[in-house]
Structure formats: structure tokens, C-alpha cells
mmCIF file of C-alpha atoms (C1' of nucleotides) in Angstrom:
data_model
loop_
_atom_site.group_PDB
_atom_site.id
_atom_site.type_symbol
_atom_site.label_atom_id
_atom_site.label_comp_id
_atom_site.label_asym_id
_atom_site.label_seq_id
_atom_site.Cartn_x
_atom_site.Cartn_y
_atom_site.Cartn_z
ATOM 1 C CA MET A 1 43.399 3.865 98.990
ATOM 2 C CA GLY A 2 39.840 4.368 100.109
ATOM 3 C CA ARG A 3 37.812 7.493 100.139
ATOM 4 C CA ALA A 4 38.447 10.120 102.755
ATOM 5 C CA PRO A 5 35.851 9.895 105.537
ATOM 6 C CA CYS A 6 33.105 12.512 105.422
ATOM 7 C CA CYS A 7 33.910 13.683 108.933
ATOM 8 C CA ASP A 8 36.422 13.261 111.734
ATOM 9 C CA LYS A 9 35.131 10.051 113.302
ATOM 10 C CA ALA A 10 37.124 10.639 116.461
ATOM 11 C CA ASN A 11 35.395 13.911 117.228
ATOM 12 C CA VAL A 12 31.782 13.129 116.468
ATOM 13 C CA LYS A 13 29.227 11.616 118.768
ATOM 14 C CA ARG A 14 27.705 8.329 117.679
ATOM 15 C CA GLY A 15 24.833 6.178 118.804
ATOM 16 C CA PRO A 16 21.314 7.139 119.799
ATOM 17 C CA TRP A 17 20.251 10.766 119.591
ATOM 18 C CA SER A 18 19.257 12.576 122.761
ATOM 19 C CA ALA A 19 16.145 14.732 123.012
ATOM 20 C CA GLU A 20 18.387 17.804 123.204
ATOM 21 C CA GLU A 21 20.189 16.893 120.006
ATOM 22 C CA ASP A 22 16.872 16.260 118.281
ATOM 23 C CA ALA A 23 15.596 19.651 119.378
ATOM 24 C CA THR A 24 18.790 21.409 118.286
ATOM 25 C CA LEU A 25 18.694 19.816 114.850
ATOM 26 C CA LYS A 26 14.989 20.401 114.400
ATOM 27 C CA ASN A 27 15.200 24.047 115.461
ATOM 28 C CA TYR A 28 18.154 24.690 113.207
ATOM 29 C CA LEU A 29 16.565 23.083 110.165
ATOM 30 C CA GLN A 30 13.256 24.841 110.709
ATOM 31 C CA LYS A 31 15.042 28.201 110.911
ATOM 32 C CA HIS A 32 17.767 27.775 108.302
ATOM 33 C CA GLY A 33 17.057 24.665 106.269
ATOM 34 C CA THR A 34 19.947 22.490 105.199
ATOM 35 C CA GLY A 35 21.672 25.299 103.363
ATOM 36 C CA GLY A 36 22.333 22.752 100.678
ATOM 37 C CA ASN A 37 25.114 21.160 102.659
ATOM 38 C CA TRP A 38 24.647 18.483 105.294
ATOM 39 C CA ILE A 39 28.353 18.093 105.898
ATOM 40 C CA SER A 40 28.799 21.568 107.343
ATOM 41 C CA LEU A 41 25.390 21.637 109.021
ATOM 42 C CA PRO A 42 26.294 20.035 112.367
ATOM 43 C CA ARG A 43 29.070 22.569 112.956
ATOM 44 C CA LYS A 44 26.722 25.470 112.174
ATOM 45 C CA ALA A 45 23.977 23.971 114.322
ATOM 46 C CA GLY A 46 26.345 23.281 117.203
ATOM 47 C CA LEU A 47 26.046 19.526 117.044
ATOM 48 C CA LYS A 48 28.896 17.085 117.499
ATOM 49 C CA ARG A 49 27.496 14.759 114.879
ATOM 50 C CA CYS A 50 28.416 13.620 111.402
ATOM 51 C CA GLY A 51 26.510 15.430 108.657
ATOM 52 C CA LYS A 52 25.247 12.176 107.283
ATOM 53 C CA SER A 53 23.993 11.208 110.699
ATOM 54 C CA CYS A 54 22.087 14.520 110.915
ATOM 55 C CA ARG A 55 20.584 13.963 107.513
ATOM 56 C CA LEU A 56 19.475 10.449 108.421
ATOM 57 C CA ARG A 57 18.015 11.547 111.732
ATOM 58 C CA TRP A 58 16.028 14.295 110.047
ATOM 59 C CA LEU A 59 14.809 12.235 107.110
ATOM 60 C CA ASN A 60 13.951 9.118 109.059
ATOM 61 C CA TYR A 61 12.671 10.501 112.309
ATOM 62 C CA LEU A 62 12.369 14.254 112.831
ATOM 63 C CA ARG A 63 10.668 15.352 109.612
ATOM 64 C CA PRO A 64 7.171 16.579 110.464
ATOM 65 C CA ASP A 65 5.445 14.536 107.754
ATOM 66 C CA ILE A 66 6.779 11.195 108.963
ATOM 67 C CA LYS A 67 4.108 8.629 109.735
ATOM 68 C CA HIS A 68 4.993 6.654 112.848
ATOM 69 C CA GLY A 69 3.225 3.495 113.838
ATOM 70 C CA GLY A 70 1.984 0.288 112.304
ATOM 71 C CA PHE A 71 1.593 -0.440 108.639
ATOM 72 C CA THR A 72 -1.866 -1.069 107.237
ATOM 73 C CA GLU A 73 -2.806 -4.114 105.179
ATOM 74 C CA GLU A 74 -3.021 -1.904 102.121
ATOM 75 C CA GLU A 75 0.532 -0.781 102.739
ATOM 76 C CA ASP A 76 1.605 -4.415 103.192
ATOM 77 C CA ASP A 77 0.048 -5.282 99.859
ATOM 78 C CA LEU A 78 1.660 -2.396 98.081
ATOM 79 C CA ILE A 79 5.088 -3.088 99.533
ATOM 80 C CA CYS A 80 4.884 -6.737 98.515
ATOM 81 C CA SER A 81 3.724 -5.906 95.035
ATOM 82 C CA LEU A 82 6.394 -3.304 94.537
ATOM 83 C CA TYR A 83 9.097 -5.496 96.026
ATOM 84 C CA SER A 84 8.152 -8.312 93.684
ATOM 85 C CA SER A 85 8.182 -5.866 90.852
ATOM 86 C CA MET A 86 11.394 -3.996 91.472
ATOM 87 C CA GLY A 87 13.262 -5.680 94.286
ATOM 88 C CA SER A 88 14.913 -3.829 97.130
ATOM 89 C CA ARG A 89 14.617 -0.341 95.765
ATOM 90 C CA TRP A 90 13.415 0.902 99.114
ATOM 91 C CA SER A 91 13.491 4.578 98.325
ATOM 92 C CA VAL A 92 11.274 4.045 95.277
ATOM 93 C CA ILE A 93 8.920 1.828 97.251
ATOM 94 C CA ALA A 94 8.792 4.311 100.107
ATOM 95 C CA SER A 95 7.987 7.112 97.701
ATOM 96 C CA ARG A 96 4.709 5.337 96.979
ATOM 97 C CA LEU A 97 3.820 5.247 100.666
ATOM 98 C CA PRO A 98 3.118 8.745 101.976
ATOM 99 C CA GLY A 99 4.826 9.435 105.285
ATOM 100 C CA ARG A 100 6.984 6.314 105.184
ATOM 101 C CA THR A 101 10.746 6.336 104.841
ATOM 102 C CA ASP A 102 12.929 3.915 102.977
ATOM 103 C CA ASN A 103 14.477 2.856 106.285
ATOM 104 C CA ASP A 104 11.037 2.195 107.748
ATOM 105 C CA VAL A 105 9.930 0.131 104.799
ATOM 106 C CA LYS A 106 13.211 -1.770 104.695
ATOM 107 C CA ASN A 107 13.072 -2.586 108.401
ATOM 108 C CA TYR A 108 9.439 -3.570 108.180
ATOM 109 C CA TRP A 109 10.161 -5.826 105.247
ATOM 110 C CA ASN A 110 13.152 -7.472 106.870
ATOM 111 C CA THR A 111 11.486 -8.102 110.211
ATOM 112 C CA LYS A 112 7.896 -8.855 109.279
ATOM 113 C CA LEU A 113 6.778 -8.861 105.690
ATOM 114 C CA LYS A 114 9.445 -11.161 104.322
ATOM 115 C CA LYS A 115 8.533 -13.789 106.863
ATOM 116 C CA LYS A 116 4.837 -13.224 106.343
ATOM 117 C CA MET A 117 5.219 -13.702 102.639
ATOM 118 C CA LEU A 118 7.357 -16.806 102.984
ATOM 119 C CA GLU A 119 4.754 -18.290 105.309
ATOM 120 C CA GLY A 120 2.159 -17.663 102.632
ATOM 121 C CA LYS A 121 0.078 -15.477 104.886
ATOM 122 C CA LEU A 122 -0.418 -12.943 102.166
ATOM 123 C CA ASP A 123 -3.227 -14.423 100.162
ATOM 124 C CA ALA A 124 -3.023 -13.886 96.445
ATOM 125 C CA LYS A 125 -6.755 -13.860 96.031
ATOM 126 C CA LYS A 126 -7.407 -11.283 98.693
ATOM 127 C CA SER A 127 -4.672 -8.977 97.639
ATOM 128 C CA SER A 128 -4.998 -5.813 95.718
ATOM 129 C CA LYS A 129 -6.195 -5.940 92.189
ATOM 130 C CA ILE A 130 -2.983 -4.561 90.821
ATOM 131 C CA ARG A 131 -1.501 -7.998 91.293
ATOM 132 C CA ASN A 132 -1.444 -10.513 88.484
ATOM 133 C CA LYS A 133 -1.124 -7.747 86.009
ATOM 134 C CA ILE A 134 1.808 -6.436 84.162
ATOM 135 C CA ASP A 135 3.536 -3.705 86.036
ATOM 136 C CA ILE A 136 4.285 -0.732 83.893
ATOM 137 C CA SER A 137 6.366 1.828 85.617
ATOM 138 C CA ILE A 138 7.899 4.989 84.403
ATOM 139 C CA ASN A 139 11.415 5.605 85.611
ATOM 140 C CA ASN A 140 11.253 9.281 85.126
ATOM 141 C CA CYS A 141 8.365 11.143 83.632
ATOM 142 C CA ASN A 142 10.703 13.329 81.637
ATOM 143 C CA ASP A 143 12.598 10.413 80.250
ATOM 144 C CA PRO A 144 10.968 8.198 77.645
ATOM 145 C CA VAL A 145 12.271 5.027 79.175
ATOM 146 C CA VAL A 146 9.788 2.472 80.381
ATOM 147 C CA GLN A 147 10.361 -0.608 82.460
ATOM 148 C CA PHE A 148 8.199 -3.652 82.168
ATOM 149 C CA SER A 149 8.282 -6.204 84.851
ATOM 150 C CA ALA A 150 6.202 -9.073 86.023
ATOM 151 C CA PHE A 151 5.216 -9.396 89.618
ATOM 152 C CA SER A 152 2.852 -11.403 91.748
ATOM 153 C CA VAL A 153 4.760 -14.383 90.648
ATOM 154 C CA PRO A 154 4.365 -17.459 92.775
ATOM 155 C CA GLU A 155 6.450 -18.435 95.700
ATOM 156 C CA SER A 156 8.996 -21.177 95.289
ATOM 157 C CA GLU A 157 6.989 -23.622 97.352
ATOM 158 C CA THR A 158 4.661 -24.106 94.417
ATOM 159 C CA TYR A 159 6.983 -22.978 91.724
ATOM 160 C CA ASN A 160 7.119 -25.677 89.149
ATOM 161 C CA PRO A 161 9.553 -25.207 86.275
ATOM 162 C CA GLY A 162 8.495 -26.901 83.104
ATOM 163 C CA ASN A 163 4.870 -27.151 84.049
ATOM 164 C CA SER A 164 2.863 -25.320 81.459
ATOM 165 C CA SER A 165 -0.115 -24.606 83.693
ATOM 166 C CA PRO A 166 1.118 -24.367 87.262
ATOM 167 C CA CYS A 167 -0.988 -23.339 90.211
ATOM 168 C CA PHE A 168 0.370 -20.896 92.700
ATOM 169 C CA SER A 169 -0.694 -19.469 95.978
ATOM 170 C CA ALA A 170 1.820 -16.927 97.066
ATOM 171 C CA TYR A 171 4.197 -14.404 95.671
ATOM 172 C CA SER A 172 7.692 -14.544 94.429
ATOM 173 C CA THR A 173 10.229 -12.538 96.294
ATOM 174 C CA THR A 174 12.895 -13.338 93.821
ATOM 175 C CA LEU A 175 11.726 -12.495 90.348
ATOM 176 C CA PRO A 176 13.917 -9.849 88.781
ATOM 177 C CA PRO A 177 12.446 -7.351 86.393
ATOM 178 C CA LEU A 178 11.101 -9.260 83.430
ATOM 179 C CA MET A 179 12.575 -6.872 80.979
ATOM 180 C CA GLU A 180 14.002 -3.460 80.814
ATOM 181 C CA MET A 181 13.808 -1.531 77.662
ATOM 182 C CA GLY A 182 16.369 0.847 76.366
ATOM 183 C CA SER A 183 15.095 3.770 74.425
ATOM 184 C CA PHE A 184 11.363 3.858 74.134
ATOM 185 C CA GLN A 185 11.432 5.243 70.637
ATOM 186 C CA GLN A 186 13.765 2.558 69.392
ATOM 187 C CA CYS A 187 11.353 -0.075 70.599
ATOM 188 C CA CYS A 188 8.332 1.348 68.891
ATOM 189 C CA ASP A 189 6.836 -0.129 65.818
ATOM 190 C CA PRO A 190 3.845 1.741 64.437
ATOM 191 C CA GLN A 191 2.581 -1.503 62.945
ATOM 192 C CA PHE A 192 1.559 -2.671 66.386
ATOM 193 C CA GLN A 193 0.534 0.699 67.739
ATOM 194 C CA GLY A 194 2.200 -0.441 70.897
ATOM 195 C CA LEU A 195 5.585 -1.525 72.014
ATOM 196 C CA ILE A 196 8.010 -3.948 70.541
ATOM 197 C CA LEU A 197 10.516 -5.152 73.025
ATOM 198 C CA ASN A 198 13.576 -6.453 71.345
ATOM 199 C CA GLN A 199 15.824 -8.928 73.050
ATOM 200 C CA THR A 200 18.843 -6.814 72.418
ATOM 201 C CA GLN A 201 17.386 -4.019 74.441
ATOM 202 C CA PHE A 202 16.891 -5.658 77.779
ATOM 203 C CA PRO A 203 18.760 -8.174 79.847
ATOM 204 C CA ILE A 204 17.020 -11.356 78.844
ATOM 205 C CA SER A 205 19.210 -13.294 81.234
ATOM 206 C CA SER A 206 17.454 -11.600 84.131
ATOM 207 C CA PHE A 207 14.499 -13.943 83.853
ATOM 208 C CA MET A 208 16.059 -17.091 82.549
ATOM 209 C CA GLU A 209 15.472 -18.624 85.929
ATOM 210 C CA VAL A 210 11.762 -18.028 85.684
ATOM 211 C CA PRO A 211 10.557 -20.382 83.010
ATOM 212 C CA SER A 212 6.915 -20.239 83.948
ATOM 213 C CA PHE A 213 4.459 -18.541 86.177
ATOM 214 C CA GLY A 214 0.763 -18.203 86.531
ATOM 215 C CA THR A 215 -2.137 -17.256 88.744
ATOM 216 C CA SER A 216 -3.746 -19.298 91.466
ATOM 217 C CA GLY A 217 -6.689 -20.230 89.272
ATOM 218 C CA CYS A 218 -4.633 -22.079 86.686
ATOM 219 C CA ASP A 219 -5.954 -19.764 84.009
ATOM 220 C CA SER A 220 -2.391 -18.890 83.588
ATOM 221 C CA TYR A 221 -0.070 -17.300 81.223
ATOM 222 C CA SER A 222 3.516 -18.316 81.119
ATOM 223 C CA VAL A 223 6.963 -17.174 80.233
ATOM 224 C CA SER A 224 8.383 -20.376 79.007
ATOM 225 C CA SER A 225 11.649 -19.707 77.341
ATOM 226 C CA SER A 226 14.956 -18.050 77.735
ATOM 227 C CA HIS A 227 14.966 -17.421 74.006
ATOM 228 C CA GLN A 228 12.431 -14.677 73.869
ATOM 229 C CA GLU A 229 13.223 -12.434 70.988
ATOM 230 C CA ALA A 230 10.341 -10.082 70.996
ATOM 231 C CA SER A 231 7.116 -9.401 72.722
ATOM 232 C CA SER A 232 4.632 -6.653 72.379
ATOM 233 C CA LEU A 233 2.027 -4.712 74.207
ATOM 234 C CA VAL A 234 -0.818 -4.880 71.748
ATOM 235 C CA PRO A 235 -4.130 -3.087 71.843
ATOM 236 C CA SER A 236 -6.850 -5.634 71.173
ATOM 237 C CA ASP A 237 -9.532 -3.001 71.193
ATOM 238 C CA SER A 238 -9.760 0.672 71.978
ATOM 239 C CA ASN A 239 -8.360 0.553 75.490
ATOM 240 C CA ARG A 240 -7.681 -3.065 76.304
ATOM 241 C CA TYR A 241 -4.151 -4.320 75.990
ATOM 242 C CA SER A 242 -2.578 -7.693 76.092
ATOM 243 C CA ILE A 243 0.860 -9.174 76.033
ATOM 244 C CA SER A 244 1.754 -11.304 73.085
ATOM 245 C CA SER A 245 5.035 -12.482 71.791
ATOM 246 C CA GLY A 246 7.158 -12.249 68.730
ATOM 247 C CA ASN A 247 8.139 -15.881 68.645
ATOM 248 C CA GLY A 248 5.702 -17.563 70.955
ATOM 249 C CA SER A 249 7.907 -17.654 73.990
ATOM 250 C CA LEU A 250 5.812 -15.250 76.000
ATOM 251 C CA VAL A 251 2.499 -17.001 75.829
ATOM 252 C CA LYS A 252 -0.827 -15.427 76.456
ATOM 253 C CA ASP A 253 -3.115 -18.261 77.422
ATOM 254 C CA ASN A 254 -6.014 -16.279 78.712
ATOM 255 C CA GLY A 255 -6.888 -13.762 81.336
ATOM 256 C CA PHE A 256 -3.833 -11.807 80.563
ATOM 257 C CA GLU A 257 -5.544 -8.785 79.237
ATOM 258 C CA PHE A 258 -5.994 -5.685 81.248
ATOM 259 C CA LEU A 259 -7.739 -2.387 80.968
ATOM 260 C CA TYR A 260 -4.999 0.047 80.395
ATOM 261 C CA ASP A 261 -6.604 2.972 82.141
ATOM 262 C CA GLU A 262 -7.425 0.837 85.156
ATOM 263 C CA LEU A 263 -3.899 -0.463 85.349
ATOM 264 C CA LEU A 264 -2.428 3.008 85.236
ATOM 265 C CA ASN A 265 -4.827 4.143 87.927
ATOM 266 C CA ASP A 266 -3.920 1.182 90.107
ATOM 267 C CA LEU A 267 -0.267 1.905 89.767
ATOM 268 C CA GLY A 268 -0.695 5.584 90.325
ATOM 269 C CA PHE A 269 0.656 6.591 86.968
ATOM 270 C CA GLN A 270 -2.487 7.984 85.462
ATOM 271 C CA GLY A 271 -1.738 11.310 83.876
ATOM 272 C CA LYS A 272 1.941 11.021 84.638
ATOM 273 C CA PHE A 273 3.221 10.048 81.247
ATOM 274 C CA SER A 274 5.488 12.522 79.636
ATOM 275 C CA PRO A 275 4.456 14.041 76.302
ATOM 276 C CA GLU A 276 7.172 11.980 74.649
ATOM 277 C CA VAL A 277 5.878 8.701 76.008
ATOM 278 C CA ALA A 278 2.123 9.123 75.850
ATOM 279 C CA PRO A 279 1.732 8.968 72.045
ATOM 280 C CA PHE A 280 3.558 5.663 71.927
ATOM 281 C CA LEU A 281 1.175 4.148 74.378
ATOM 282 C CA GLY A 282 -1.650 4.897 72.010
ATOM 283 C CA ASN A 283 -3.714 5.935 74.991
ATOM 284 C CA ASN A 284 -3.841 8.611 77.621
ATOM 285 C "C1'" DA B 1 14.138 -12.336 139.820
ATOM 286 C "C1'" DA B 2 17.579 -13.556 136.505
ATOM 287 C "C1'" DG B 3 18.983 -14.955 132.182
ATOM 288 C "C1'" DC B 4 18.072 -15.759 127.523
ATOM 289 C "C1'" DT B 5 16.060 -15.107 122.924
ATOM 290 C "C1'" DC B 6 14.214 -12.583 119.463
ATOM 291 C "C1'" DA B 7 11.681 -8.837 117.189
ATOM 292 C "C1'" DA B 8 11.732 -4.078 116.177
ATOM 293 C "C1'" DC B 9 13.918 -0.254 114.694
ATOM 294 C "C1'" DA B 10 17.553 3.267 115.001
ATOM 295 C "C1'" DA B 11 21.876 4.192 113.303
ATOM 296 C "C1'" DC B 12 26.078 3.444 110.813
ATOM 297 C "C1'" DC B 13 28.960 2.012 106.812
ATOM 298 C "C1'" DG B 14 30.512 2.229 102.445
ATOM 299 C "C1'" DC B 15 29.489 2.369 97.643
ATOM 300 C "C1'" DC B 16 27.504 4.769 93.699
ATOM 301 C "C1'" DC B 17 26.253 8.665 91.057
ATOM 302 C "C1'" DG B 18 25.545 13.310 89.639
ATOM 303 C "C1'" DA B 19 27.186 17.977 90.063
ATOM 304 C "C1'" DT B 20 30.844 20.971 89.889
ATOM 305 C "C1'" DG B 21 35.247 23.095 89.135
ATOM 306 C "C1'" DC C 1 37.942 14.725 80.427
ATOM 307 C "C1'" DC C 2 39.084 14.078 85.055
ATOM 308 C "C1'" DA C 3 39.134 14.539 90.058
ATOM 309 C "C1'" DT C 4 36.644 15.685 93.966
ATOM 310 C "C1'" DC C 5 32.758 16.231 96.780
ATOM 311 C "C1'" DG C 6 28.241 15.667 98.838
ATOM 312 C "C1'" DG C 7 23.889 13.386 98.746
ATOM 313 C "C1'" DG C 8 21.377 9.246 98.252
ATOM 314 C "C1'" DC C 9 20.855 4.593 98.828
ATOM 315 C "C1'" DG C 10 20.892 -0.326 100.284
ATOM 316 C "C1'" DG C 11 23.034 -3.501 103.365
ATOM 317 C "C1'" DT C 12 24.287 -4.388 107.835
ATOM 318 C "C1'" DT C 13 25.025 -3.829 112.709
ATOM 319 C "C1'" DG C 14 23.854 -2.227 117.330
ATOM 320 C "C1'" DT C 15 20.592 -1.322 120.895
ATOM 321 C "C1'" DT C 16 16.520 -1.876 123.364
ATOM 322 C "C1'" DG C 17 12.655 -3.955 125.272
ATOM 323 C "C1'" DA C 18 9.198 -7.584 125.535
ATOM 324 C "C1'" DG C 19 8.253 -12.228 126.269
ATOM 325 C "C1'" DC C 20 9.521 -16.624 127.707
ATOM 326 C "C1'" DT C 21 11.782 -20.186 130.595
#
DNA sequence: AAGCTCAACAACCGCCCGATG
DNA sequence: CCATCGGGCGGTTGTTGAGCT
């Protein structure tokens, strides 16, 4: 037996919202707020709509801080980078784009960006500098759990499994997160003053299909094995980090170093590490 | 002008998860 | 610990309008 419906479908209006309904909902919310309960809101506001429908209408259209209109190239870049990094987590992606909703971003991706990317019209070289770096994102600033993922990985048209120094020109839309750590503390080894990612702590299978990747200049790094047992984020000097591996499977050829502060700035995480996490990063 | 196709986007559906009793 | 509920989310469908034949 399925779940009980959230409202009586037979007695609620569906389809496009009228200007009157919009005004009623907007007025009610501006005067009373949601009252912490969307389900009972339409009855209180005098609307013959499902609570979920009211919520969606408000969040996606009526909210005063919504940005309507076309997306900028910077927004395109960011969406593509984030999509490559984390997949279709539209709400997370939208949270990085002020004034945009998850529905907006999702629609925009499905109707325009996906095609644009597949056609290779997003040029790797022109794109934002956060690409071709390692994406470090913090799930929750109060939770010492960090996700590492690779993005800006080449599109399948030039994807070349087995080639140790492939050349690429576009972005992958398919790469899953490279690795997801469990507890941050468990992964830490003071010997490296950085992070040790143990195979047992992230789903290694998630990138078995991605044996190699690189940048358009052939000065590439590669992930060459499905047998990665450990890798580490290692400080090579005071604030420059690089990825190396425990058993050679995650290979740093060259150009795979990045300025940690710059990376954090690019990703918008500067200053957002929790007190628990920051010491382990050896920076910040 | 009519019919068709397709892009854009609004809206709905149903599942998942956290909060609560 | 379990059941229930509401909110949040991603996937999908429906509607509309522009452009083309």
C-alpha cells in the first residue's frame, strides 16, 4: 500500500496559477509566513491548491529574491563545473547561484546546457579557472566530512581509456564523484599533514569506469586503476598542495598542483571550514 | 493561414529523510 | 524503536509560444 496523498486530489485546483492565486498566496505569506506548515497553508489562505503546489509556486516563482531571465556565461560555467563535480544535485548547485532555483537550473540544464556541452561549445580553455583542479567541497560546515571529486573531465568524444596521456577538449557529464570519504578524522594521518583516503572509506567502484583523464594540453594527470588503495592530499610547500597516491594508481604527472587558498576562494569555501576540519587541512 | 515541431519552463509526482510523538 | 508526517528533492510531464514549412 502506498503513502496517503498529501491532499485531496479531487478537490484541489491543478495546472497554471492565475494572477489572483499568485496575489493571494503572496499576500498571505508576506503577512503570516508559512506558519511552519505548507499542508494547511492553502486552506488558511483561501486557496484551492495542494500545499506542495503552493510551496513550489512560492519557492520557484513568487519569492522576491528570484532572478528571472537569462543565465550568464559565468553561471553556465559554474553549473557545468558543479554538475561534473556532483551530478544532478540541483538544489546544491542552485544554492551557489544567487537568485536561481533548483527548478530553474534543472530546466536550463536539460534544455540548453546539456546540449551545449555535448556539442563541445563550452571551451575548456576559456572556462573558469576552477576547472582542471580538484574539487574540494564541504558537505556541511559543522560536520567534519569532506568529499573529494574530480571534475572537468573530458567528454566521451575524446575519452580514450588506456591512453596514458590523452588529450581532451570538453567536459565529462558522467563522471561520478571520484571518492567520498567517511569520517575525516579516521582518514587523517599526521605523517602526511594532509589527508589519507583509504579505499575502504569511499566507493572505489564509483570511478572504475574512468580509467584516465587529463587536460587539453596533454600535461595530464591520470587515474589509471580501479585498484587504488590510498591517495593523499600532500602539502609540497607552505600552501601548495598536490595529489599523490599510496600505490601509484593515482598518478601526478605534472601540473596537478594547486594553491590551496586560491582553490578555496574559487570554490567559495574560504573561511567556511569548521573548527574540526580546519586543523586537518593544515591551512586556513 | 494552418499545421507541425521543438524549445522553454511551469507544474506535478513520488520517493527519501529528518523530526516528532 | 517504530510509525507517521511534512518538507525537500530530482525526475518527468504538460503547456505554451515561436519558428518553420
